[in-house]
mmCIF file of C-alpha atoms in Angstrom:
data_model
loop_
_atom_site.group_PDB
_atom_site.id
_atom_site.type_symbol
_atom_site.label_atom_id
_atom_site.label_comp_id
_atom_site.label_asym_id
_atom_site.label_seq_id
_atom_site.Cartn_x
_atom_site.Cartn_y
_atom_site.Cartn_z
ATOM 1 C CA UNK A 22 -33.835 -9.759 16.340
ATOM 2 C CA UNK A 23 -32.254 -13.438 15.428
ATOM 3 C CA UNK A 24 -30.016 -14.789 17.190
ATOM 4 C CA UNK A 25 -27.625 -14.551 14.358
ATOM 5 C CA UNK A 26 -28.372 -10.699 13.816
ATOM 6 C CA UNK A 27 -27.682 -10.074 17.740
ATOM 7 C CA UNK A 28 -24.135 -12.022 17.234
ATOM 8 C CA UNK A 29 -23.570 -9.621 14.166
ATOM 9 C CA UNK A 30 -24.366 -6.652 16.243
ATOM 10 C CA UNK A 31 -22.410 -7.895 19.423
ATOM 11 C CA UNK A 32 -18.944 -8.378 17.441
ATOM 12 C CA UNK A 33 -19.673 -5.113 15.280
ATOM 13 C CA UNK A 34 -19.618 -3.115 19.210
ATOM 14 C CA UNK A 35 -16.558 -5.154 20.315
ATOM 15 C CA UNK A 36 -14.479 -4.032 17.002
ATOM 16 C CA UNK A 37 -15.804 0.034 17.473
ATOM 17 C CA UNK A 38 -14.691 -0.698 21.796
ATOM 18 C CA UNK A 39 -11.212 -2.090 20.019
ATOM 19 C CA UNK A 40 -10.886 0.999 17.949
ATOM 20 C CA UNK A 41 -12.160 3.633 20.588
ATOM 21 C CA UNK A 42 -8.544 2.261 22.178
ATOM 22 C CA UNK A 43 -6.490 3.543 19.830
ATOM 23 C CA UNK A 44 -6.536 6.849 21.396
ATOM 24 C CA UNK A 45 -2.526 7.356 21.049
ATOM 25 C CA UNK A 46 -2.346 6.910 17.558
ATOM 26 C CA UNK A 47 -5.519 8.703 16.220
ATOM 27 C CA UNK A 48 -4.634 11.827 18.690
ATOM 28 C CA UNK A 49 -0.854 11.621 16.872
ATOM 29 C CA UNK A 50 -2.781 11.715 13.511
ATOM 30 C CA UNK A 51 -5.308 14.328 14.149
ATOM 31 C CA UNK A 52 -2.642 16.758 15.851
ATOM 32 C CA UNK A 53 -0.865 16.309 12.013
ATOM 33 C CA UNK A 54 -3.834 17.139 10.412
ATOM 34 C CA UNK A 55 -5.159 19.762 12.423
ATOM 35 C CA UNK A 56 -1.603 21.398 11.633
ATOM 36 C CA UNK A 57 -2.239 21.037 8.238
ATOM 37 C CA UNK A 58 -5.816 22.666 8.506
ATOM 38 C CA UNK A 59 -4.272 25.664 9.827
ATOM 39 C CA UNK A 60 -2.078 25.829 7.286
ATOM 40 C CA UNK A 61 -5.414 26.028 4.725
ATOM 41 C CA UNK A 62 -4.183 23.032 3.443
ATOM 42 C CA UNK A 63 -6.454 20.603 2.317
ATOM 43 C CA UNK A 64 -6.438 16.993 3.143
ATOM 44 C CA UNK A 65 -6.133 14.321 0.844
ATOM 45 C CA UNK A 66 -8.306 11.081 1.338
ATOM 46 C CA UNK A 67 -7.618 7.882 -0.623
ATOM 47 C CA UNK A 68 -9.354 4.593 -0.636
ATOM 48 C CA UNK A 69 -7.250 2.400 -3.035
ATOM 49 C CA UNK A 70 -9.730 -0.397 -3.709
ATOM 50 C CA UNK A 71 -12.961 -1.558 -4.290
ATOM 51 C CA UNK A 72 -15.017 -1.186 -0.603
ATOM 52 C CA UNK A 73 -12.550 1.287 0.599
ATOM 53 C CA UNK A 74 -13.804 3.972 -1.406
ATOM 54 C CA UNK A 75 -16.797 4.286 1.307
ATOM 55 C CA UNK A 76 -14.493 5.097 3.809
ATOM 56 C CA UNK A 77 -13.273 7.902 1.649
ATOM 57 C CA UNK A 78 -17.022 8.847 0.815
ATOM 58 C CA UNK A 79 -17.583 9.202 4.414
ATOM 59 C CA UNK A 80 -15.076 11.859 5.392
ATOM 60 C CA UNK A 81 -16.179 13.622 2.048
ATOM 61 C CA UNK A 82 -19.188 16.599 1.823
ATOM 62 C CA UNK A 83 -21.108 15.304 4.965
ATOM 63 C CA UNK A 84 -22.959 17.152 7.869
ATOM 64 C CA UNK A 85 -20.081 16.762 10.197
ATOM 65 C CA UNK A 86 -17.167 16.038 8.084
ATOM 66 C CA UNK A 87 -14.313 18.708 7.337
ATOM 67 C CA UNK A 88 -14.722 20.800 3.824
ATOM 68 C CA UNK A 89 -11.332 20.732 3.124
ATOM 69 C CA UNK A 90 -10.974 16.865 2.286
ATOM 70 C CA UNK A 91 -9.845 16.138 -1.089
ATOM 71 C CA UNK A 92 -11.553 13.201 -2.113
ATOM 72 C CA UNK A 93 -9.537 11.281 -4.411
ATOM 73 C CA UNK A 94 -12.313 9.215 -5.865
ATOM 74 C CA UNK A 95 -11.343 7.029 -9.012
ATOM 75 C CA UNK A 96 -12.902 5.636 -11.461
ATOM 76 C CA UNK A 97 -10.439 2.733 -12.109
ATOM 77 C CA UNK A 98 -11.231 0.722 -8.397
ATOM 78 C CA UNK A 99 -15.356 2.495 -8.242
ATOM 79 C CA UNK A 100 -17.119 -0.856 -7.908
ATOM 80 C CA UNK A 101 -19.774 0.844 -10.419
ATOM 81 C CA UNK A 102 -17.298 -0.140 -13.178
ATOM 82 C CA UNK A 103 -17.330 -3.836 -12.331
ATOM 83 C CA UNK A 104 -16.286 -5.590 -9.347
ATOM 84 C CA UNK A 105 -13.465 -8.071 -11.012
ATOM 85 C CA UNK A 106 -12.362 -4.001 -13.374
ATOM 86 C CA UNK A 107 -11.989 -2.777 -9.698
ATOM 87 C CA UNK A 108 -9.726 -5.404 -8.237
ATOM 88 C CA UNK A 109 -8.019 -5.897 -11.556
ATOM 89 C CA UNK A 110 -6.969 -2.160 -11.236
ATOM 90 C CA UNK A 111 -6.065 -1.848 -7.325
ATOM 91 C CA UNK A 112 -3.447 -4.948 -8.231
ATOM 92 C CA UNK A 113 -1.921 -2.628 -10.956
ATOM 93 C CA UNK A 114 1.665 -1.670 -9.949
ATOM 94 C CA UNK A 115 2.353 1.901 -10.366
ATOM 95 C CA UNK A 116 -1.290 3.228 -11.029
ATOM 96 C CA UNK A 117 -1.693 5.437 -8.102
ATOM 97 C CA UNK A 118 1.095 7.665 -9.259
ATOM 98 C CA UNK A 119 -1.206 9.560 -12.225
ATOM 99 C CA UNK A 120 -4.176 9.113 -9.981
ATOM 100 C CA UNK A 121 -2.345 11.690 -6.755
ATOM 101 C CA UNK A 122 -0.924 13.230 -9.695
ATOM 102 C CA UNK A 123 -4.334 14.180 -11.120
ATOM 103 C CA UNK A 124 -5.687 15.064 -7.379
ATOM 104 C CA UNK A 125 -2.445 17.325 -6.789
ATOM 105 C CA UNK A 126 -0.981 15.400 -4.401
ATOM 106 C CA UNK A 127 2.748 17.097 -2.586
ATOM 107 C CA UNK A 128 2.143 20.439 -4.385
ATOM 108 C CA UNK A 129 2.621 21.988 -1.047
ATOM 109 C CA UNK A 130 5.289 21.316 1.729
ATOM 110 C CA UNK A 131 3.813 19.803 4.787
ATOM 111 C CA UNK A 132 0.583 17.864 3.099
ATOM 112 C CA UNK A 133 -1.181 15.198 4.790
ATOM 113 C CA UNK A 134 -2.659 11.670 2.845
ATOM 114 C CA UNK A 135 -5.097 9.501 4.612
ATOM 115 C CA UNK A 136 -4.581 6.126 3.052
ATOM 116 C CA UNK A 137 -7.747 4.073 3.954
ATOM 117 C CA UNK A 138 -7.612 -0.049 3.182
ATOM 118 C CA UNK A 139 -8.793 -2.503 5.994
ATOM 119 C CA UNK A 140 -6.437 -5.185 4.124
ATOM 120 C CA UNK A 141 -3.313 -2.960 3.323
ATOM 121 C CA UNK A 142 -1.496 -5.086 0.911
ATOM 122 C CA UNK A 143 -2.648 -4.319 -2.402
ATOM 123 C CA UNK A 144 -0.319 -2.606 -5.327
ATOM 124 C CA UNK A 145 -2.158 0.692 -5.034
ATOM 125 C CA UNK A 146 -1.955 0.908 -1.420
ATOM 126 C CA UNK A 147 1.588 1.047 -0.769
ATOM 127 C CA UNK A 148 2.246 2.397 -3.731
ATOM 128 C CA UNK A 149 0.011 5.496 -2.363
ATOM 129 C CA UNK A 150 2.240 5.187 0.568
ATOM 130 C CA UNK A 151 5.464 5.053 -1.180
ATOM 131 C CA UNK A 152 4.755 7.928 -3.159
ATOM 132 C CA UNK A 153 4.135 9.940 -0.192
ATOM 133 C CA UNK A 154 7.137 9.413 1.388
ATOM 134 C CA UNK A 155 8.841 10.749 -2.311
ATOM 135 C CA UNK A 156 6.456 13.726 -2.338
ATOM 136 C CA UNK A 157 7.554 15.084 1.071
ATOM 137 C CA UNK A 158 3.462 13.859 2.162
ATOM 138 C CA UNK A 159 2.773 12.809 5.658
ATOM 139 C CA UNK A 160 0.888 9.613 5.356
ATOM 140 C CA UNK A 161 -1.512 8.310 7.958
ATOM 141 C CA UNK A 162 -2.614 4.889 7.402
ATOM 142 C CA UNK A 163 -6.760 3.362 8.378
ATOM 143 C CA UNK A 164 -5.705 -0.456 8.030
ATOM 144 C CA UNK A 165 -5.418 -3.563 9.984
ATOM 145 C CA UNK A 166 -2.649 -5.724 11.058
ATOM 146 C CA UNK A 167 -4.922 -9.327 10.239
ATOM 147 C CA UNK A 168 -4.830 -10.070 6.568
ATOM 148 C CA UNK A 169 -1.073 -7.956 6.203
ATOM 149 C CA UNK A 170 0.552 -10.474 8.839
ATOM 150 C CA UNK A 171 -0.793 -13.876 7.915
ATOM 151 C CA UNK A 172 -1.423 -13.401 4.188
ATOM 152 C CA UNK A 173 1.397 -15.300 2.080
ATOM 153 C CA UNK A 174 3.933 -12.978 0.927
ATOM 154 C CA UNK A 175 2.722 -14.403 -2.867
ATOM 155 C CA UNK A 176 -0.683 -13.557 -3.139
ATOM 156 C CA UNK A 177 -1.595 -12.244 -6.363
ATOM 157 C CA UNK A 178 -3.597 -8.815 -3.975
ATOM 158 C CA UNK A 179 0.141 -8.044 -2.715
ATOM 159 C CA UNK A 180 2.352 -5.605 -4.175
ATOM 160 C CA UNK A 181 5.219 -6.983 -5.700
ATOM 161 C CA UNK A 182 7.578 -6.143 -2.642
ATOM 162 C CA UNK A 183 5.170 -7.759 -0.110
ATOM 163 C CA UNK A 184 4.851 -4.838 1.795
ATOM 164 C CA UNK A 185 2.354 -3.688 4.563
ATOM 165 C CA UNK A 186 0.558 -0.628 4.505
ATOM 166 C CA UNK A 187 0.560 -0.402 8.247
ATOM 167 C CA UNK A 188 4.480 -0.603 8.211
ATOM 168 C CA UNK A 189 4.728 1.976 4.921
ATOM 169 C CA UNK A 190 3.409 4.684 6.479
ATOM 170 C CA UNK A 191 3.936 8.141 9.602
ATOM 171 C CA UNK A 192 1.153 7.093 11.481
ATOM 172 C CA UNK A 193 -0.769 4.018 11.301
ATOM 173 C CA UNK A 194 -4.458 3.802 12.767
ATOM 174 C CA UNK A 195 -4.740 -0.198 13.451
ATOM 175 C CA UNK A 196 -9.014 -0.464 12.601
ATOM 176 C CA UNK A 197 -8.805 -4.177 13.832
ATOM 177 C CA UNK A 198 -10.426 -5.744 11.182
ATOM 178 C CA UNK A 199 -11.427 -9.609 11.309
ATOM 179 C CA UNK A 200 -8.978 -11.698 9.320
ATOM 180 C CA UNK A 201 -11.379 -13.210 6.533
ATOM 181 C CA UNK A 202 -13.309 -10.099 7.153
ATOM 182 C CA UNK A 203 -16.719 -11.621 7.286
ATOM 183 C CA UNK A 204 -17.086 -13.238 10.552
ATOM 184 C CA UNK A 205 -20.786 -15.167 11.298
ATOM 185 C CA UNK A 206 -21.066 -18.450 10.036
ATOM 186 C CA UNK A 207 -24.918 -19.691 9.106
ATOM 187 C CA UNK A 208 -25.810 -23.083 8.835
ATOM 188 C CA UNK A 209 -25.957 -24.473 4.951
ATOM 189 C CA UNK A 210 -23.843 -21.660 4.236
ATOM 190 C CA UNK A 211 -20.351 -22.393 2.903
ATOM 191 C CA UNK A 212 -19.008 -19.154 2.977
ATOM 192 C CA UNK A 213 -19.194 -16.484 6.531
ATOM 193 C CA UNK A 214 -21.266 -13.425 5.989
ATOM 194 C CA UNK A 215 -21.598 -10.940 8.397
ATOM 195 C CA UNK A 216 -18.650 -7.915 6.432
ATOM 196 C CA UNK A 217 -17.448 -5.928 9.061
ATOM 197 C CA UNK A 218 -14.325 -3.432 7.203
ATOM 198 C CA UNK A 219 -16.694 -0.602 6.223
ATOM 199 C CA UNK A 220 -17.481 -0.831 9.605
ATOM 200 C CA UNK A 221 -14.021 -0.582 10.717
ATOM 201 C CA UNK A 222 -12.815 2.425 8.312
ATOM 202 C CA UNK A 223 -15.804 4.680 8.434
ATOM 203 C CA UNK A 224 -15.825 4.486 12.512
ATOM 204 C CA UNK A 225 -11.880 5.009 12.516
ATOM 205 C CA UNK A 226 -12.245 7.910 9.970
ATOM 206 C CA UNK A 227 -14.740 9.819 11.969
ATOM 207 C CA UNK A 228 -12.862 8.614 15.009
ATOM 208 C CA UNK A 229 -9.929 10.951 13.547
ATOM 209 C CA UNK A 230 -12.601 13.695 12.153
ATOM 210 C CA UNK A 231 -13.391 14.005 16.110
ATOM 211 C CA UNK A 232 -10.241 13.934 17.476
ATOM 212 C CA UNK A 233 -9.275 16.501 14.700
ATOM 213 C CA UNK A 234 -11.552 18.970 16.382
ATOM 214 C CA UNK A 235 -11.054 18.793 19.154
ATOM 215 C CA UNK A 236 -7.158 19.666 18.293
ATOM 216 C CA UNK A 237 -8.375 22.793 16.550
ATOM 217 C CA UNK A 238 -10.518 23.970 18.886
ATOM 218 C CA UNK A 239 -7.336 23.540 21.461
ATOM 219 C CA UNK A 240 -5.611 25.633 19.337
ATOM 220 C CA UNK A 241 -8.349 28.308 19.453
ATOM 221 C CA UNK A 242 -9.126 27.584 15.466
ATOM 222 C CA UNK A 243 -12.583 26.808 14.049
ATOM 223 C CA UNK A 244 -12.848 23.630 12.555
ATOM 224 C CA UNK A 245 -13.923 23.435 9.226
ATOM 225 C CA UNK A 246 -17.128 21.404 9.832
ATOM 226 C CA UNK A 247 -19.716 21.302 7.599
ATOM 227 C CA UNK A 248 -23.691 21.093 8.467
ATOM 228 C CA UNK A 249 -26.028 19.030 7.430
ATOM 229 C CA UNK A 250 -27.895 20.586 3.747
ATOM 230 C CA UNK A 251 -31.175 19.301 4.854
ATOM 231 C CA UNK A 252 -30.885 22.222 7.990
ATOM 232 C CA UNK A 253 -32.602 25.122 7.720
ATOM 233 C CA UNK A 254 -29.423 27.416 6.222
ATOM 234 C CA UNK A 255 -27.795 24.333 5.744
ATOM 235 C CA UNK A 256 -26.667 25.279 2.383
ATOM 236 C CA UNK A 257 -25.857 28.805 2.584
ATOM 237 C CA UNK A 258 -23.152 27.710 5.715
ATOM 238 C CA UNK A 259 -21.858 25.102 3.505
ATOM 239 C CA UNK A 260 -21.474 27.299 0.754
ATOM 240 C CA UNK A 261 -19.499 30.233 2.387
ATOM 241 C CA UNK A 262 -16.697 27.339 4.168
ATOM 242 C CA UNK A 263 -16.413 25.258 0.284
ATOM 243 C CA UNK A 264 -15.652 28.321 -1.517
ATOM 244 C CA UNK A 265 -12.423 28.567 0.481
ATOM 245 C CA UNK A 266 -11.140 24.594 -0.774
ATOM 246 C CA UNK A 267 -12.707 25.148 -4.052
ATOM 247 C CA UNK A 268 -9.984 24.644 -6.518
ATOM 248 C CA UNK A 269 -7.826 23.262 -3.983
ATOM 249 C CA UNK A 270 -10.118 19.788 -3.122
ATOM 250 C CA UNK A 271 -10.569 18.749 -6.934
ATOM 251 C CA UNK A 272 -14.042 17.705 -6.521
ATOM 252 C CA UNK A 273 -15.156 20.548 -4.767
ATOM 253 C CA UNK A 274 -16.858 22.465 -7.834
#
């Protein structure tokens, strides 16, 4: 391994040690989740943005991930429209209010939205977060404090109010992202490389997940885990615990 690869590797296991100390908040947002499980309630998942879409994909139809997340996938910020479409749209005031529209979002009293965006400043972000406080939603934010505190309150990426997601929303998960977010120089190389916020929102997200179950199983409920299709059976116990979300997580079909 090269020196530079070892650096990457070291800093990656710092940020996960940083996260694994956010026990407090993560065990306050799994407890509202679990609740919300037991209720048969399904949890919404949104990435608002570009990269942050993984994180979304990651708590969505895994081995080990829930089967009642409602993935709220949209076209409009999918990098497989365009990279400059995607960050065009996430900077659009107002256009995450059809998207949680069109995924059902606050149909039911007592809801819960995972908001996932290392950054947490752009339009659709707090506008996700805004809308859940109007929608009676319980919002739980996987963001950082880094690029919210020391970016200028004029960047074009900001909403218009120059709010933070991590100061929008119930709970906040702090995923201690890297300001700049890439974070290894190389030499003859203007720019860092080295990205480390899909790192930081797929860890926190499972980070919950966990958590999650182990509230449930506290409560003497079975969590709604799926297994891994490439098991033996693998399929057949998937398909018995989807049926009960189907029509409830919208791309559960």
């Amino acid at each position: 391994m090269s020196k530079e690869a070892m650096q990457y590797a070291n800093i990656i296991k710092s940020l996960l040690d940083e996260i694994s100390s956010e026990e407090e908040s993560v065990k306050k947002a799994a407890a509202l989740v679990g609740d919300s499980i037991m209720r048969d309630q399904v949890i919404h998942v949104i990435g608002p943005g570009g990269h942050s879409n993984m994180g979304v994909e990651e708590m969505f139809s895994r081995a080990g991930g829930f089967a009642c997340i409602n993935a709220i996938l949209d076209p409009g910020t999918n990098l497989s429209h365009g990279g400059p479409r995607s960050m065009g749209v996430e900077r659009v005031p107002g256009y995450a209010i059809p998207v949680l529209n069109a995924y059902r979002v606050g149909k039911t009293p007592g809801e819960v939205l995972i908001i996932i965006n290392a950054y947490g400043v752009n339009c659709m972000t707090i506008d996700c977060a805004n809308e859940a406080k109007k929608r009676g939603v319980t919002s739980i934010a996987i963001t950082s404090t880094s690029f919210a505190d020391k970016l200028p309150k004029d960047h074009p990426s900001r909403h218009p109010s120059g709010a933070n997601l991590y100061q929008s929303v119930d709970v906040f998960i702090n995923n201690h992202l890297p300001y700049g977010d890439a974070i290894l120089s190389v030499e003859g190389c203007e720019q860092n490389v080295g990205p480390t916020s899909t790192f930081c929102n797929c860890f926190t997200a499972n980070y919950l997940v966990l958590e999650t179950c182990k509230y449930l199983v506290s409560k003497g409920y079975t969590p709604p885990v799926l297994r891994s299709g490439n098991l033996p059976g693998g399929d057949e116990y998937n398909k018995d615990m989807m049926e009960k979300y189907t029509g409830k997580a919208i791309l559960l079909f």
